Coordinates of N, CA and C in Angstrom, one line a residue:
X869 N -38.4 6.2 12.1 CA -37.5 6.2 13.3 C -36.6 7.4 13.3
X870 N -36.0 7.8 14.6 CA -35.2 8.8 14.5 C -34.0 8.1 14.1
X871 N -32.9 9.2 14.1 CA -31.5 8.8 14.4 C -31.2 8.0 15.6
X872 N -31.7 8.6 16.5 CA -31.0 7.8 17.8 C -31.8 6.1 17.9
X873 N -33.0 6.4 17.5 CA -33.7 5.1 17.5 C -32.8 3.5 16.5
X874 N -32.7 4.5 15.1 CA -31.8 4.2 14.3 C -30.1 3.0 14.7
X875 N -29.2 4.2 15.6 CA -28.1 4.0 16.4 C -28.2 2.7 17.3
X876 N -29.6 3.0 18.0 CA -29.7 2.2 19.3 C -30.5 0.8 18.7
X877 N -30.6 1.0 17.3 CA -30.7 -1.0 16.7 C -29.6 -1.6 16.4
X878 N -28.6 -0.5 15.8 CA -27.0 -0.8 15.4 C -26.8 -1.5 16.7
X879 N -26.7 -0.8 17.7 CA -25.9 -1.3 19.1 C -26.4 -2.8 19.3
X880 N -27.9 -2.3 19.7 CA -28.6 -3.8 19.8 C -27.7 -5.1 19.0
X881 N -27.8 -5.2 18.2 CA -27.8 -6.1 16.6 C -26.1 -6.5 17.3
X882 N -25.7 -5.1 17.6 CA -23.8 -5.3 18.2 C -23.9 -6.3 19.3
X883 N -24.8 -6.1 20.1 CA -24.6 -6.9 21.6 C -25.5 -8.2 21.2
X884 N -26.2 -8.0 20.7 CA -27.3 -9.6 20.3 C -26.2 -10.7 19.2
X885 N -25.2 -9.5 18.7 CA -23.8 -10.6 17.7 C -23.2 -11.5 18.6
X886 N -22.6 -10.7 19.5 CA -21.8 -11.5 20.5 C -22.3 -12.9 21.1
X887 N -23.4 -12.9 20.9 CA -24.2 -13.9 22.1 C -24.7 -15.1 21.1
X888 N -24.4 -14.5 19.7 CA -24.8 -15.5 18.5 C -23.5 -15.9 18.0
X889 N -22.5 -16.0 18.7 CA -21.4 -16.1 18.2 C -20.3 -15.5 17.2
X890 N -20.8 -14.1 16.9 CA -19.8 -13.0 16.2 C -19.2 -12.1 17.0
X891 N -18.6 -10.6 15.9 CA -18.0 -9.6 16.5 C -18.4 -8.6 17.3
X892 N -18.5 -7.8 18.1 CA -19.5 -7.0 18.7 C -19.5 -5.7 17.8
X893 N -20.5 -5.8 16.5 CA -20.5 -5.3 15.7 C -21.7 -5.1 14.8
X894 N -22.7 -3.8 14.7 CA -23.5 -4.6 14.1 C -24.3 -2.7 13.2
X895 N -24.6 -2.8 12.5 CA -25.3 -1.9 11.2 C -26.7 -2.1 10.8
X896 N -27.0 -0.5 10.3 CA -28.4 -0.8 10.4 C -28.5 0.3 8.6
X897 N -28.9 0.1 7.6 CA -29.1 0.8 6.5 C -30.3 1.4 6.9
X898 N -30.4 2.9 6.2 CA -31.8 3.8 6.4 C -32.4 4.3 5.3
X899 N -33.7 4.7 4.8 CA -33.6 5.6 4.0 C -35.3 6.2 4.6
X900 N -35.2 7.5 5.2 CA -35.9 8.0 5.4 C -36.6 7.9 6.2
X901 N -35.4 6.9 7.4 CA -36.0 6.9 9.3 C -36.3 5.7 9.2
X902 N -36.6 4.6 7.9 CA -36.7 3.5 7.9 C -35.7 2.3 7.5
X903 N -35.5 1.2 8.1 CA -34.8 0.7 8.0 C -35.1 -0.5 6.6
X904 N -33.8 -0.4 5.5 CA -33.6 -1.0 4.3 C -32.9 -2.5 4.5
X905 N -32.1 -2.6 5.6 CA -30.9 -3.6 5.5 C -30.4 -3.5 6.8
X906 N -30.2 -4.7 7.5 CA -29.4 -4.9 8.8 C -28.0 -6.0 8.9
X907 N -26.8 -5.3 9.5 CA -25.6 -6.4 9.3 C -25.2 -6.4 10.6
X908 N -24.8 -7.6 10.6 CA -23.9 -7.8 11.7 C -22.3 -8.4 11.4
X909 N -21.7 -8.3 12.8 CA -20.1 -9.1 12.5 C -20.4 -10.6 12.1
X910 N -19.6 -11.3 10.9 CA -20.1 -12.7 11.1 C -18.6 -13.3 10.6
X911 N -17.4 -12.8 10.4 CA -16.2 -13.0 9.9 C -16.1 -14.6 10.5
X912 N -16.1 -15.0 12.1 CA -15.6 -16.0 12.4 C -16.5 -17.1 11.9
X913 N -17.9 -16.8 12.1 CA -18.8 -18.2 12.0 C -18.6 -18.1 10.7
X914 N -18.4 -17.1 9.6 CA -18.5 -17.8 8.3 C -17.2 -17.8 7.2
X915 N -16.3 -17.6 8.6 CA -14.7 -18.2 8.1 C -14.8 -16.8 6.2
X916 N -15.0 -16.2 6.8 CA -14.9 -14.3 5.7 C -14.6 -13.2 6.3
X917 N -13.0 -13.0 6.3 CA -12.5 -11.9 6.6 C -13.2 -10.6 5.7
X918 N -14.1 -10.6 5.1 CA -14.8 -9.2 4.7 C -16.2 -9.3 5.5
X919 N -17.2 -10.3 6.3 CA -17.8 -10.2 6.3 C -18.7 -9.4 7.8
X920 N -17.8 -7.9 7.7 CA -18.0 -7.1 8.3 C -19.6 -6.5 8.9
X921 N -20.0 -6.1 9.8 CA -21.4 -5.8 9.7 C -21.7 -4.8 8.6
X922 N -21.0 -3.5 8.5 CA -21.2 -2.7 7.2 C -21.3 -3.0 5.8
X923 N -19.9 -4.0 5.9 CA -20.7 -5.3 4.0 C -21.6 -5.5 4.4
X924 N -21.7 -6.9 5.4 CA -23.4 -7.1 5.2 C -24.2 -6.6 5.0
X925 N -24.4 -5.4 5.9 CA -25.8 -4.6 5.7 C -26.2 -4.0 3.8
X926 N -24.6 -3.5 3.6 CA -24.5 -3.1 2.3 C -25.3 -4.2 1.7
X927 N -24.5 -5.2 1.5 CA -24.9 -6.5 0.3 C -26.4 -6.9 0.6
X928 N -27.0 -6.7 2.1 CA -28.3 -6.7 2.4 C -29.2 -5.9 1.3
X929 N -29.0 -4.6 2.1 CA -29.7 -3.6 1.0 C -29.5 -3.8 -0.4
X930 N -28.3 -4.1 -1.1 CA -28.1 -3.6 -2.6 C -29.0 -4.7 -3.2
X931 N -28.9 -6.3 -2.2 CA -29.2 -7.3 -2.8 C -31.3 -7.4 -2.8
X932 N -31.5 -7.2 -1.8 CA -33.1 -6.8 -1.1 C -34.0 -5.1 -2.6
X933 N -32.8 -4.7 -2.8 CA -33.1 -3.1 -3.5 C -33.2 -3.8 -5.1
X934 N -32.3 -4.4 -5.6 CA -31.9 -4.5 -6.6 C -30.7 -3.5 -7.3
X935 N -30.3 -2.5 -6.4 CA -29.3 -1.3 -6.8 C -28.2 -2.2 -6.4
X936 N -26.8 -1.2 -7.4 CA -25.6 -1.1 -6.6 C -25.4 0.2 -5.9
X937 N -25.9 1.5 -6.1 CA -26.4 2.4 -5.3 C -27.1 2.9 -4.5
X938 N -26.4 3.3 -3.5 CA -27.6 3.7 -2.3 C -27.6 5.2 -2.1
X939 N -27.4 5.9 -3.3 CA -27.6 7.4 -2.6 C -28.9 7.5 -1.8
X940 N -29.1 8.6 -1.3 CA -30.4 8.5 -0.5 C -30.6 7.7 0.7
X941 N -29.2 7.0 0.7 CA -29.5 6.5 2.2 C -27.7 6.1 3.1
X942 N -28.5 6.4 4.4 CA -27.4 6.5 5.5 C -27.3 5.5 6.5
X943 N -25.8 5.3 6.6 CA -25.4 3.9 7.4 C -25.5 4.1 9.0
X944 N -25.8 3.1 10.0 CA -26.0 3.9 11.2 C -25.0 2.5 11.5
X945 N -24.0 2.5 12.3 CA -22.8 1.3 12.6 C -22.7 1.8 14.0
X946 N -22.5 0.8 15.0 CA -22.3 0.4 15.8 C -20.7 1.0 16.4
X947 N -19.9 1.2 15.2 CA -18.1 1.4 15.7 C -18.2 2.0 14.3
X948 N -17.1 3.3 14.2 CA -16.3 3.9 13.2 C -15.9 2.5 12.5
X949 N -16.0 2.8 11.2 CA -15.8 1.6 10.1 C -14.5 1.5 9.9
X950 N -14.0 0.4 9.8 CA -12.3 0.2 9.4 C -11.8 0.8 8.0
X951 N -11.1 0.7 7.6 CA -10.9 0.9 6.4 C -11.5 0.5 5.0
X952 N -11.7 -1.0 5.0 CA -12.4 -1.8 3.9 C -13.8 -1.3 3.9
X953 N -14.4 -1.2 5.5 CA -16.1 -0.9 6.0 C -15.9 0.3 5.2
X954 N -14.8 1.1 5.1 CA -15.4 2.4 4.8 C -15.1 2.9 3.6
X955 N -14.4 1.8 2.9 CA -14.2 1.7 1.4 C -15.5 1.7 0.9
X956 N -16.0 0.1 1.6 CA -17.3 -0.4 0.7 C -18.6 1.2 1.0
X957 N -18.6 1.8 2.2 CA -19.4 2.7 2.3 C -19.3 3.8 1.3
X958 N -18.3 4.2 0.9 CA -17.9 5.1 -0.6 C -18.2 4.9 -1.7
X959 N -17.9 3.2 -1.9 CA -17.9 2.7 -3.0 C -20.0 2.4 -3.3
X960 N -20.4 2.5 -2.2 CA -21.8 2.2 -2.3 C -22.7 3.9 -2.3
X961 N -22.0 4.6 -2.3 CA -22.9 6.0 -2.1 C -23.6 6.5 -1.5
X962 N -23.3 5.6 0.1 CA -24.0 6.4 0.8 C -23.9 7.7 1.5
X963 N -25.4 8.1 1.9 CA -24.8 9.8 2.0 C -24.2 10.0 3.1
X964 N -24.7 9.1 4.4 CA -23.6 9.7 5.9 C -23.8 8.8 6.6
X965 N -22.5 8.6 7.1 CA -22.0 7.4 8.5 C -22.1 7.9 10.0
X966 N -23.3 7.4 10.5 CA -23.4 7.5 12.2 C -23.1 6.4 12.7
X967 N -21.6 7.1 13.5 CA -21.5 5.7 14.2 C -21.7 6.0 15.9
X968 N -21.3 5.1 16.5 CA -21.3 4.7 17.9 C -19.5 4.8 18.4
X969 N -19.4 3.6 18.9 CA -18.2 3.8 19.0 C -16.9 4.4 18.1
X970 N -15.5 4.6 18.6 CA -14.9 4.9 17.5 C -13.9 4.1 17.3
X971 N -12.7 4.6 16.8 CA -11.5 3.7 16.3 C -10.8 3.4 17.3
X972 N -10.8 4.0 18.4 CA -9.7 4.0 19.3 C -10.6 3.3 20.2
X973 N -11.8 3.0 20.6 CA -12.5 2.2 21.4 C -12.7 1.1 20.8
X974 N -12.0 0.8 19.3 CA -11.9 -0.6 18.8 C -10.6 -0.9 19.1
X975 N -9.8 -0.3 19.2 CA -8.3 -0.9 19.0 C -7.9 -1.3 20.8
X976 N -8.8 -0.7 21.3 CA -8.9 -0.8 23.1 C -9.0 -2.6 23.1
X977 N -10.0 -2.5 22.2 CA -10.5 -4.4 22.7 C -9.7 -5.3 21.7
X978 N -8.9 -4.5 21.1 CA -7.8 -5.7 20.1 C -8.3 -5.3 18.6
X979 N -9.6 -4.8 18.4 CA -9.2 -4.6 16.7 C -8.6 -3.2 16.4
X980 N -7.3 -3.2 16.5 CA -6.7 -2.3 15.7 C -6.6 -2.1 14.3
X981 N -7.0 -1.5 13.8 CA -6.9 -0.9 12.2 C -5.9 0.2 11.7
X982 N -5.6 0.6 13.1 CA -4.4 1.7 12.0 C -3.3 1.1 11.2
X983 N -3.0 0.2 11.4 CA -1.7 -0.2 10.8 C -2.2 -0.3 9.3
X984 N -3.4 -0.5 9.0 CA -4.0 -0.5 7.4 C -4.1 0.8 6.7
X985 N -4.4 2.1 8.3 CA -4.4 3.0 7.5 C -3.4 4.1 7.1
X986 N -2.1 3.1 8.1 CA -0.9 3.7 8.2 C -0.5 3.4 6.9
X987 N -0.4 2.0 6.3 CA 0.1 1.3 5.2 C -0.8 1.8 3.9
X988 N -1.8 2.7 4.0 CA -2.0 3.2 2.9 C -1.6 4.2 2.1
X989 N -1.0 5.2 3.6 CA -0.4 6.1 3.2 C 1.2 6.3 2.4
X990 N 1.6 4.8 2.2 CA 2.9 4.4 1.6 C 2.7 3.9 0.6
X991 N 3.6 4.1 -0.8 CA 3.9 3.5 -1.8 C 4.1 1.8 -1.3
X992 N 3.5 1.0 -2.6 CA 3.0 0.1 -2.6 C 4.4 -0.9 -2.2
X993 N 5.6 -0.3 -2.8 CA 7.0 -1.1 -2.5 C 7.4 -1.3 -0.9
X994 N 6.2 0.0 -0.3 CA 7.2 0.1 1.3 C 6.2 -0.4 2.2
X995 N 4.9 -1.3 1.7 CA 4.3 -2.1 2.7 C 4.7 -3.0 3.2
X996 N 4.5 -3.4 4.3 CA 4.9 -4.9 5.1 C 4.1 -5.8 4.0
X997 N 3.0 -5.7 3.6 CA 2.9 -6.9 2.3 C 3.3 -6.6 1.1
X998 N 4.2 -7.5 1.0 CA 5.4 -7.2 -0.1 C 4.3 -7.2 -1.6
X999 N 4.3 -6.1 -2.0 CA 3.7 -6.0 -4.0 C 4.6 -5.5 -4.5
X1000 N 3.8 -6.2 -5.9 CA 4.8 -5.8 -7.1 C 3.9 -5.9 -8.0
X1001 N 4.1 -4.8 -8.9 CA 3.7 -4.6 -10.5 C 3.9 -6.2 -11.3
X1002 N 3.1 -6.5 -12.3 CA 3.7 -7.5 -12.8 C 2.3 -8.0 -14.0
X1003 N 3.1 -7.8 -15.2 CA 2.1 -8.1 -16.5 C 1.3 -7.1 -16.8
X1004 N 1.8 -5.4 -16.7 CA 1.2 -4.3 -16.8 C 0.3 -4.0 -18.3
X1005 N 1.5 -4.5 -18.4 CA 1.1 -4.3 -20.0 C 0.3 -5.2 -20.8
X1006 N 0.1 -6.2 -20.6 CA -1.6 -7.3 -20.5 C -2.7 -7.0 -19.9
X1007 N -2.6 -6.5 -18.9 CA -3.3 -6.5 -17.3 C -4.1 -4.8 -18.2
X1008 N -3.2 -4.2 -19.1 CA -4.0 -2.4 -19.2 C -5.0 -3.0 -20.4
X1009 N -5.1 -4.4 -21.5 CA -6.2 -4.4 -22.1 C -7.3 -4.7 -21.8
X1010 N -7.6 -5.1 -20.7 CA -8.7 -4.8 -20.1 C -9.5 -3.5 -19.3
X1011 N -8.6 -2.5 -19.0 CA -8.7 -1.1 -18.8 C -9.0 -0.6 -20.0
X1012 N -8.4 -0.6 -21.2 CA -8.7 -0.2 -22.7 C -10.1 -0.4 -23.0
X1013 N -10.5 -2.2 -22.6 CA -11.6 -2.5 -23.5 C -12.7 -1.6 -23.1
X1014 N -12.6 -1.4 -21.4 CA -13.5 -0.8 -20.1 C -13.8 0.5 -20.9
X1015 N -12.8 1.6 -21.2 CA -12.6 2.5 -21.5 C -13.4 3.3 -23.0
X1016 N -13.1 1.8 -23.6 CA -13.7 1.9 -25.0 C -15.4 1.7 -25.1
X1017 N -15.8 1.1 -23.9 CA -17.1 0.2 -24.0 C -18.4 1.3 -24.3
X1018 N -18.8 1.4 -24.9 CA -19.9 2.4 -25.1 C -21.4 2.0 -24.4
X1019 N -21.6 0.8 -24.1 CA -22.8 0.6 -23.4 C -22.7 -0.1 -21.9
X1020 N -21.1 0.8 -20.9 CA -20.9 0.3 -20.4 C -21.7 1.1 -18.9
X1021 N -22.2 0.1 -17.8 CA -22.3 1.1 -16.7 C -21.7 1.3 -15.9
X1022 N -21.7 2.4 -15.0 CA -20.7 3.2 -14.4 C -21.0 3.3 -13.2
X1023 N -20.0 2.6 -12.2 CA -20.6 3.2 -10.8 C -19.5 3.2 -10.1

């Protein structure tokens, strides 16, 4: 499949969510024009604020692959990823995000995200969700053990 072929299943999958009772949101994983993994928005019907179309598709693929990596393959989304979507896209390896709509044609229809990615750019004290440090020094022997682990894997 091409790119655009690619894009225009994202959309699909976006407009066919709505009508199944999700977010108008929806992801298509690729690797080499072919499609690995499909997600959609499903946050309300399954009461999971993470369960974004880009996780899914992720946890699709990783879980369908057997990997926690996906180099070698590219996300095609429906809307520019929020912050978390575009966490987990980093955190999974893939090599490049085509999207459709953007951030500001999300925040048009009510899902605004910048305030997440305003609040990253601040020390953890000066977020509207109040944190705090706490049991640092318990909480780092587990970083130690990580650190020390010689047959540990890495991703």
């Amino acid at each position: 499949m091409t790119k655009d072929e690619l894009m225009r299943r994202a959309i699909e999958l976006s407009i066919e969510n709505i009508k199944n009772g999700g977010g108008p949101f929806g992801a298509v994983i690729a690797k080499d024009g072919e499609i690995v993994a499909e997600g959609v928005n499903r946050v309300t019907c399954s009461c999971d604020p993470t369960a974004h179309a880009e996780v899914n598709a992720i946890r699709e693929a990783t879980k369908k692959l057997g990997i926690f990596d996906l180099s070698g393959h590219e996300i095609y989304t429906s809307c520019e990823p929020c912050p978390m979507c575009l966490g987990a896209i980093y955190w999974a390896h893939l090599d490049k995000i085509y999207f459709g709509n953007n951030k500001t044609d999300a925040k048009n229809i009510g899902f605004d995200d910048s305030f997440i990615y305003e609040e990253l750019g601040l020390k953890p004290q000066d977020r509207k969700l109040p944190s705090e440090e706490l049991l640092h020094k318990e909480a780092i022997k587990a970083f130690e053990d990580w650190s020390n682990k010689e047959d540990k894997i890495e991703y």
